[in-house]
XYZ file of C-alpha atoms in Angstrom:
467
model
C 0.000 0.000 0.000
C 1.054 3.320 -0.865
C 1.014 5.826 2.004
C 1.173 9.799 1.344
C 3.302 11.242 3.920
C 4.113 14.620 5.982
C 1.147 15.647 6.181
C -1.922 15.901 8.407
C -5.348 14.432 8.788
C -8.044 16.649 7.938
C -11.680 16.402 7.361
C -12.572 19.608 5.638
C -10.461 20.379 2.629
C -9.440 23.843 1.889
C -7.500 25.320 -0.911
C -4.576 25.868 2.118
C -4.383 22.800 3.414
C -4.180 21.438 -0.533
C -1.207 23.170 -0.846
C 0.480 21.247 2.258
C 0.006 18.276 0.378
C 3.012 19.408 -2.287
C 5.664 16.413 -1.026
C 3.064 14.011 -2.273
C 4.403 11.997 -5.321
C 2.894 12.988 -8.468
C 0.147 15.279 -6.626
C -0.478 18.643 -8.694
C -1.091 21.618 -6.837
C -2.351 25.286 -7.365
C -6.274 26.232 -8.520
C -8.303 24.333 -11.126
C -7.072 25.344 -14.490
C -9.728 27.195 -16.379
C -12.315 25.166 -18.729
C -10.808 25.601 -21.989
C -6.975 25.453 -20.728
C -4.787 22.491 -20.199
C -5.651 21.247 -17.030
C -3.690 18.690 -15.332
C -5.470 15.525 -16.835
C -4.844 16.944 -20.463
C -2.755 14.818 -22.491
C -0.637 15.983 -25.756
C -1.029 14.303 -28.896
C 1.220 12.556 -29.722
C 3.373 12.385 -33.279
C 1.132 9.670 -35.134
C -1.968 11.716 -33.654
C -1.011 14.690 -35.290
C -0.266 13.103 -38.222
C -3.491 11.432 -38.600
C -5.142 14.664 -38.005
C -3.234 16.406 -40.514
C -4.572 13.174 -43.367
C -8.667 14.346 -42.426
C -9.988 16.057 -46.169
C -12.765 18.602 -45.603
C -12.822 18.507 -49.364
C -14.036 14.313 -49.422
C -16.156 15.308 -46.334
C -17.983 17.875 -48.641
C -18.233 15.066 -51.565
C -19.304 12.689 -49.370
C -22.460 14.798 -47.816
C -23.113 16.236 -51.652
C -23.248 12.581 -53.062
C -25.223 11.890 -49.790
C -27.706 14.825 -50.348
C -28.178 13.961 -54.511
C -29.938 10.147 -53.268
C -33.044 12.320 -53.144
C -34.203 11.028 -49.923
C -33.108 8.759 -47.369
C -36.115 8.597 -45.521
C -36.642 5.050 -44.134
C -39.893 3.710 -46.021
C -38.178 4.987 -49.158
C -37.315 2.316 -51.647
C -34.686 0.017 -51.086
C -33.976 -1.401 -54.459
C -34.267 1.958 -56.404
C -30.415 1.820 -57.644
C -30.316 5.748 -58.125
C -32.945 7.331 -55.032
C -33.563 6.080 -51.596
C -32.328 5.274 -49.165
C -31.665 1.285 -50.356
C -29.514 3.379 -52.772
C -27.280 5.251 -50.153
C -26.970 1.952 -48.446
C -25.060 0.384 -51.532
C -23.166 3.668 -52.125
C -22.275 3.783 -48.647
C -20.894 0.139 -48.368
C -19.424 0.345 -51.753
C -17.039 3.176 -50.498
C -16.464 1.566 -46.940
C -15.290 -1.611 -48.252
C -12.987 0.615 -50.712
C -11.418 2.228 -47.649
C -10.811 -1.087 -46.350
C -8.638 -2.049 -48.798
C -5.356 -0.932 -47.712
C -5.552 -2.135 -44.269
C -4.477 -5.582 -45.063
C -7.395 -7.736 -43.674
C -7.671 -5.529 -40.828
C -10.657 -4.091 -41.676
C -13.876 -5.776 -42.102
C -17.058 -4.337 -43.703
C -20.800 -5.887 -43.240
C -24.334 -5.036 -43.389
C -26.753 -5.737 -40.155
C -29.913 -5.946 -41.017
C -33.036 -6.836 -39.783
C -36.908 -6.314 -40.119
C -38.250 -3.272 -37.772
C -41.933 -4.708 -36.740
C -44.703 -2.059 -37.462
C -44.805 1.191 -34.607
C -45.608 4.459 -34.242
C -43.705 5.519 -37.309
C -43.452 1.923 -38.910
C -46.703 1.524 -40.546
C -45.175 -1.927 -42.228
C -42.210 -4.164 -41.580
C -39.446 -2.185 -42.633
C -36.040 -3.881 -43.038
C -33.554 -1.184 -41.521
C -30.006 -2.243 -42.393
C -26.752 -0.557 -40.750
C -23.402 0.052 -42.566
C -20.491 -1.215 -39.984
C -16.821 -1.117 -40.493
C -14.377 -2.979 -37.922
C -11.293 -2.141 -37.832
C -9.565 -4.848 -35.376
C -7.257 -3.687 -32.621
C -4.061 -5.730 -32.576
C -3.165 -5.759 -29.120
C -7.096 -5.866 -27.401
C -9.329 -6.588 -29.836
C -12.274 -7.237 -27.410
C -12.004 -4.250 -26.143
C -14.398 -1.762 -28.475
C -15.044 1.799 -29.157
C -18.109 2.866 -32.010
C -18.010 5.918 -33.696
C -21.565 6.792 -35.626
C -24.009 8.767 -37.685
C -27.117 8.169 -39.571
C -27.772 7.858 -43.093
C -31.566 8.207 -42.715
C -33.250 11.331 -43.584
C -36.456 12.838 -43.369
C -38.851 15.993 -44.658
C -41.498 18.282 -42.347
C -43.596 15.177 -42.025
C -41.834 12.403 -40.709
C -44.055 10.222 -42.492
C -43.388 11.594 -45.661
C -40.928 8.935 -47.515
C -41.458 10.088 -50.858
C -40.168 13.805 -51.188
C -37.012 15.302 -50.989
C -35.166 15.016 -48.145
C -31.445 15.321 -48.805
C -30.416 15.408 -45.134
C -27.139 17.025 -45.521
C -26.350 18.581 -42.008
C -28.818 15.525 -40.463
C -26.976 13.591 -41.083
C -24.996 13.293 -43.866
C -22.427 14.911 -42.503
C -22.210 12.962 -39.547
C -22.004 9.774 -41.845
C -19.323 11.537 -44.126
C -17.366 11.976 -40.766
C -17.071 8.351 -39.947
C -16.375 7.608 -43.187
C -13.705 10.079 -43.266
C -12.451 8.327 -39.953
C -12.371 4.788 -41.466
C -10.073 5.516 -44.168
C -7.413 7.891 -42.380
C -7.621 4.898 -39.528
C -7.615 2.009 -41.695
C -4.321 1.687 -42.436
C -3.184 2.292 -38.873
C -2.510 -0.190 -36.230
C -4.502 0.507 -32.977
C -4.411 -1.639 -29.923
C -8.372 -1.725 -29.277
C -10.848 -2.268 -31.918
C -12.521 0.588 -33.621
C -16.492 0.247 -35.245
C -17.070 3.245 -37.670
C -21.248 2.577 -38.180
C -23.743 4.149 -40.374
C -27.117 3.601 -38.701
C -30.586 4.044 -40.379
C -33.729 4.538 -38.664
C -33.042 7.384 -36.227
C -35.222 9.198 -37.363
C -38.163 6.629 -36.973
C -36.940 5.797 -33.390
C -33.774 4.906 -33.402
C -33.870 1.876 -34.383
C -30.826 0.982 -36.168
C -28.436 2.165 -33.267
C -30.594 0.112 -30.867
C -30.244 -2.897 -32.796
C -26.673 -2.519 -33.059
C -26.158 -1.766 -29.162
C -28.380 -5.192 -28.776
C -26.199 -7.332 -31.288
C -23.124 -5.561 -28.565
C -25.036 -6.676 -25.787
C -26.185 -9.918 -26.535
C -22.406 -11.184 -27.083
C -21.131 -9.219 -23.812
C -19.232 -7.195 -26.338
C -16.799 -4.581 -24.192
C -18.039 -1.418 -25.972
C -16.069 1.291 -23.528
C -17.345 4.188 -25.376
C -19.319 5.486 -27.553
C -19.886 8.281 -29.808
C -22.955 9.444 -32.339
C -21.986 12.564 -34.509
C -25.613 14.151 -35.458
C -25.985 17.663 -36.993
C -22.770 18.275 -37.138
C -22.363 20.024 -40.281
C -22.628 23.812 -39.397
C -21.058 26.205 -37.518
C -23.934 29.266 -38.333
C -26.493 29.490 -35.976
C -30.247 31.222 -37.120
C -29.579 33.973 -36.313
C -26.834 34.419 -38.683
C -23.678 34.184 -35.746
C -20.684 31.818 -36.225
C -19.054 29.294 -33.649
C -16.307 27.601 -36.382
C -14.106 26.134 -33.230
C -16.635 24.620 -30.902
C -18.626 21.002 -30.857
C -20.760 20.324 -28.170
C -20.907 16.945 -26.361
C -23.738 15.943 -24.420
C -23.170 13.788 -21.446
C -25.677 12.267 -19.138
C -25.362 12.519 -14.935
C -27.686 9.749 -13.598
C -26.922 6.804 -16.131
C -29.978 5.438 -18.054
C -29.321 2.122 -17.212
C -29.486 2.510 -13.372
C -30.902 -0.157 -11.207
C -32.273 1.055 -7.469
C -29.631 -0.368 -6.495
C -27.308 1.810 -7.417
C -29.411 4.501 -7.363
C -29.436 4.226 -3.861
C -25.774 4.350 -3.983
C -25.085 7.291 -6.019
C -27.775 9.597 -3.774
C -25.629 8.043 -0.612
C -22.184 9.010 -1.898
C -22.824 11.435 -4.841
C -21.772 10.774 -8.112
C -24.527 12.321 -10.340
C -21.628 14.305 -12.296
C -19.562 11.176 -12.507
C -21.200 8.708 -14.727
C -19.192 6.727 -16.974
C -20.638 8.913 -19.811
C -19.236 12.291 -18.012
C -15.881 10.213 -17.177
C -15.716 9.788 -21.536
C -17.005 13.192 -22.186
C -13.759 14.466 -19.538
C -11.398 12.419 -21.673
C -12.492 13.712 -24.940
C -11.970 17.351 -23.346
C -7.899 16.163 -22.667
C -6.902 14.580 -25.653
C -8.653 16.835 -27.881
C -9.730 20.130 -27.339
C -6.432 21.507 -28.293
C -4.257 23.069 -30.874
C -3.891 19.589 -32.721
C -7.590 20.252 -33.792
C -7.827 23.882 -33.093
C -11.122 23.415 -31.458
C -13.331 23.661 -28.076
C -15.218 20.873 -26.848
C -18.044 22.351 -25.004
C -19.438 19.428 -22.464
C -23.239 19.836 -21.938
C -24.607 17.818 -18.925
C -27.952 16.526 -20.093
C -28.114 13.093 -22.134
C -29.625 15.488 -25.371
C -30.639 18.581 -26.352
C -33.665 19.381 -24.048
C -36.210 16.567 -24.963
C -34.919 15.007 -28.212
C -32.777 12.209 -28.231
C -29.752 10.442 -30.528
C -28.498 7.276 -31.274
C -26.172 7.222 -27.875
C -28.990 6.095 -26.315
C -29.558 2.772 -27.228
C -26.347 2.278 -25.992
C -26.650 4.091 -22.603
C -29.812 2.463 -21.789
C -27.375 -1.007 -22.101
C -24.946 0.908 -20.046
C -21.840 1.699 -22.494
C -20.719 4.724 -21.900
C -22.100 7.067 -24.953
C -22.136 10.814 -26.028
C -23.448 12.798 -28.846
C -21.611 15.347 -30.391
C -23.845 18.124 -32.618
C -22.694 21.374 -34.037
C -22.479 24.991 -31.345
C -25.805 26.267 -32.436
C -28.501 24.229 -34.617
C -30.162 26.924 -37.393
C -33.825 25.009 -37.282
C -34.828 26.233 -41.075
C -32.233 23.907 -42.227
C -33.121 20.489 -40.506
C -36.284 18.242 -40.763
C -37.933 20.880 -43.166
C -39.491 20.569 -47.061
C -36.909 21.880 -49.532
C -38.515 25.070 -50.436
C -38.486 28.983 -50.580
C -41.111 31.027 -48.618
C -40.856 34.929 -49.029
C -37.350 34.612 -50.025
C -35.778 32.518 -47.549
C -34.462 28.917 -48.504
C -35.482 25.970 -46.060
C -34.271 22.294 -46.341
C -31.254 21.034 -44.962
C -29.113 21.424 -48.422
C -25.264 21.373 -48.794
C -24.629 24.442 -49.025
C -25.598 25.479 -45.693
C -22.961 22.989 -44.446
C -19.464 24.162 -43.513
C -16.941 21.824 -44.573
C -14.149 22.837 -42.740
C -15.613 22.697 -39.805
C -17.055 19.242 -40.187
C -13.379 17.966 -41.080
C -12.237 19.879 -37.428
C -15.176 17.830 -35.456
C -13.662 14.415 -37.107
C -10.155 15.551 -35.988
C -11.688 15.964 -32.300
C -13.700 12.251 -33.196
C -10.365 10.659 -34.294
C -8.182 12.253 -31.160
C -11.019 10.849 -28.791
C -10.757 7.447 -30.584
C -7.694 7.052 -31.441
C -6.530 7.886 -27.904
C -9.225 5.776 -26.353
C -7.799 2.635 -28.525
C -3.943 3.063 -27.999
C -4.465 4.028 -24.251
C -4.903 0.860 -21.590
C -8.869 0.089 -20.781
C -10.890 2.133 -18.217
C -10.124 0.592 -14.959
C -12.249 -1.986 -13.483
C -13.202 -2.903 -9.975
C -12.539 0.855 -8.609
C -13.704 0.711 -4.859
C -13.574 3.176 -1.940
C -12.953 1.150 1.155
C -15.611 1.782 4.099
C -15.704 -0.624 6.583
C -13.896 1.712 9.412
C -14.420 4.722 10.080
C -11.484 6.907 8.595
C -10.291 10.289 7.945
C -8.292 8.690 5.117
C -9.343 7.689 1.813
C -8.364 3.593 0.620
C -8.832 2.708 -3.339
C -8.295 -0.382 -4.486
C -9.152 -1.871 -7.838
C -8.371 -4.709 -10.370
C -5.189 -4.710 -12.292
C -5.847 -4.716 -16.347
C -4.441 -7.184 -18.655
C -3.847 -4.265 -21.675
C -0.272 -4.932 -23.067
C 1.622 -1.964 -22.285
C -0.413 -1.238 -19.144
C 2.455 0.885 -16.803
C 0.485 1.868 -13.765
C -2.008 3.965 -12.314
C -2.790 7.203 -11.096
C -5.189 8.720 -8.504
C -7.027 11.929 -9.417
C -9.240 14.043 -7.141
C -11.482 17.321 -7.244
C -13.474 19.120 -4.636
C -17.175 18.426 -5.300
C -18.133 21.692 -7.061
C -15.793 21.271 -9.475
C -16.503 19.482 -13.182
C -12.571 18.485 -13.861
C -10.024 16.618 -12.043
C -7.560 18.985 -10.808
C -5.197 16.978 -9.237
C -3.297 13.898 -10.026
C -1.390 11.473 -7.948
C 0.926 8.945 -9.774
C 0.678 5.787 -8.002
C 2.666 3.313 -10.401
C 2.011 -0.004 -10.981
C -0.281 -0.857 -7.385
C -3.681 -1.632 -7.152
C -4.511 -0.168 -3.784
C -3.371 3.563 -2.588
C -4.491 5.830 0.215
C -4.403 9.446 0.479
C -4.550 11.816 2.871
C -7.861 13.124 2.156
C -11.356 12.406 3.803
C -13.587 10.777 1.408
C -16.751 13.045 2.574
C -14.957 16.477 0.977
C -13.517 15.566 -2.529
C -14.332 13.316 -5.389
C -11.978 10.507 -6.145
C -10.806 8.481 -10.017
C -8.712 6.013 -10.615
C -7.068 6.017 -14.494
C -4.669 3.741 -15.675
C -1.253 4.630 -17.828
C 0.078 3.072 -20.787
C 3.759 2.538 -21.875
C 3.147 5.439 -24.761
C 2.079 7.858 -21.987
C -1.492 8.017 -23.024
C -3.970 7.858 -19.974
C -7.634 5.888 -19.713
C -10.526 7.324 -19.134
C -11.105 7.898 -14.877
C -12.900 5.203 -13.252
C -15.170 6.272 -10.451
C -14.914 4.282 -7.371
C -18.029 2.619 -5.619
C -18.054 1.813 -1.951
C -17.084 -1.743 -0.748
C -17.627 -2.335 3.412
């Protein structure tokens, strides 16, 4: 057991006695770095990161979403054997060009169809078969361990029911498809420890159906998806009102997880924790590896699971407890998305190309591929994180389980006060699976992350109580 020494026991935790802590090993001191600054959990990108970034094409981006956008309509009931509109025509297209990408990574990457028939719903009126677009690219070191990166290829017009006009669906959500499939060639002929899924879904906009059936197939094999990430309406940076945001991407990330049982509900209101859900851990991580100069933009975390009653295809997965987040674009302009392609007293509606921003699509797949790639080439999120509580104690004991990622180094501690959203301090604990600090477990939050040879750092566990 590692014991922090030279200092004294406290039970309330102020920003003096912090600083006494300073002859701790590894423990950062001094205030909370400010949102958008390198705080002290941040982690640089590395060479073959940059390098990656650098390969991401706003120009095939913007060819992707226009060849998207020219299928007419995606809209789920549209035809599926139509070779030139529909969406059974974007499916083809889409696989076509996936499997194409797939080429140069030597095997490595695998492209398939999952399909199956949707029973009739609320906006089903027939079995429909929905069919998702899934590329795999294998990790060579931990394969089973997973991270999905989606959008949807599904589109709609003003009336959801309406599968027969135009609906090209550039912003929603061609451009999040064009993303991923931006990601899947840049990554394909890269080695990456974990495996990577690059997905387009259909059916979102019916009910989110082909992400759900995806998150099930995950499920239903105990499939270690350890994030998660939907990219919907991300194609602009122009809000309606005319006002640009070019260098920030929102990602929202639920508090209370979807899939809680009581039983853990009962936990979480004992000990806290509604700001420390595995989705918020992910959306922190994101946030350090890359909301930096690498690619020059902000990630702004919203705490809510959506945008204020809709929903995404990150919830299928969060309702099977993967940690998910959606990422969408600063400011959505509303004349542009789920509207009829047409002109009223001179202003254009429809969600059209050229209300997209290409560059800044390409700058949300660079913060997608430093997220991913990171998550892959790091060690897995910690398991087994406990906070010791059978006595009574001014001190605070973790323990947890030791991973079996090749190149797994050690582990570090990290702490905040409670009003805080970041970690601000870091203790380097090496290669142990139990530490205890100096710290009383009722004033500050407590992680556990784990370190890889290259440097790069999980995503924080957070630690339940064990008696």
């Amino acid at each position: 057991m590692s014991q922090q020494t030279g200092t004294s026991r406290r039970t309330v935790l102020t920003a003096a006695a912090a600083a006494t802590t300073a002859g701790a090993v590894g423990l950062q001191t001094g205030p909370a770095v400010a949102r958008d600054g390198a705080g002290p959990t941040s982690q640089e990108p590395p060479r073959e990161l940059r390098a990656i970034l650098r390969e991401i094409d706003h120009r095939r981006i913007e060819a992707t979403v226009r060849r998207l956008a020219a299928f007419g309509t995606r809209h789920t009931l549209s035809s599926q054997d139509d070779p030139v509109r529909g969406i059974g025509a974007a499916r083809d297209w889409i696989l076509a060009e996936l499997r194409r990408h797939a080429r140069p990574s030597g095997g490595r990457m695998t492209v398939e169809l999952q399909s199956y028939v949707q029973e009739p719903g609320p906006r089903i009126p027939t079995p429909t078969r929905i069919t998702n677009v899934v590329a795999t690219l294998r990790g060579s070191a931990s394969p089973d361990r997973l991270y999905v990166v989606s959008g949807h290829y599904d589109s709609r017009a003003s009336d959801v029911m309406d599968f027969t006009s135009d609906a090209p669906g550039a912003d929603d959500d061609a451009s999040g498809v064009a993303l991923v499939m931006e990601l899947a060639r840049v990554m394909a002929t890269r080695r990456v420890a974990a495996t990577l899924v690059f997905a387009a879904v259909a059916g979102e906009e019916q009910g989110l159906f082909g992400a759900a059936h995806m998150a099930e197939r995950f499920k239903q094999r105990k499939a270690d998806v350890q994030g998660m990430f939907t990219n919907d309406i991300v194609g602009s940076s122009t809000a309606d009102d005319g006002t640009r945001d070019p260098r920030t991407i929102r990602l929202f990330a639920e508090g209370v997880p979807s899939s809680e049982t009581p039983e853990e509900a009962a936990v979480r209101r004992s000990v806290g924790g509604e700001n420390d859900s595995p989705a918020r851990q992910l959306a922190r991580f994101v946030k350090d590896v890359a909301a930096n100069d690498a690619t020059g933009m902000r990630v702004r975390v919203v705490y809510r699971r959506d945008r204020y009653l809709r929903g995404g295809d990150h919830i299928p997965f969060l309702e099977r407890a993967y940690p998910a987040a959606r990422f969408t674009e600063p400011a959505e302009d509303f004349a542009h998305q789920h509207q009829d392609v047409r002109v009223v007293d001179g202003k254009q509606y429809g969600d059209l190309p050229e209300f997209c921003d290409f560059p800044f699509v390409a700058r949300v797949a660079r913060v997608n591929a430093a997220a991913l790639w990171s998550l892959a080439q790091a060690p897995g999120t910690p398991r087994g994180a406990k906070i010791l509580t059978a006595a009574l104690t001014n001190e605070t004991e973790l323990v947890w389980e030791r991973g079996t990622d090749a190149g797994l180094t050690g582990y570090e501690v990290v702490w905040r006060e409670t009003t805080d959203t970041d970690w601000t301090h870091v203790i380097d604990v090496g290669d142990a699976t139990r530490h205890t600090v100096d710290l009383s477990k009722d004033n500050v939050f407590f992680g556990v992350r784990a370190v890889g040879r290259s440097g790069l750092r999980s995503p924080v566990a957070f630690p339940a109580p064990q008696r």
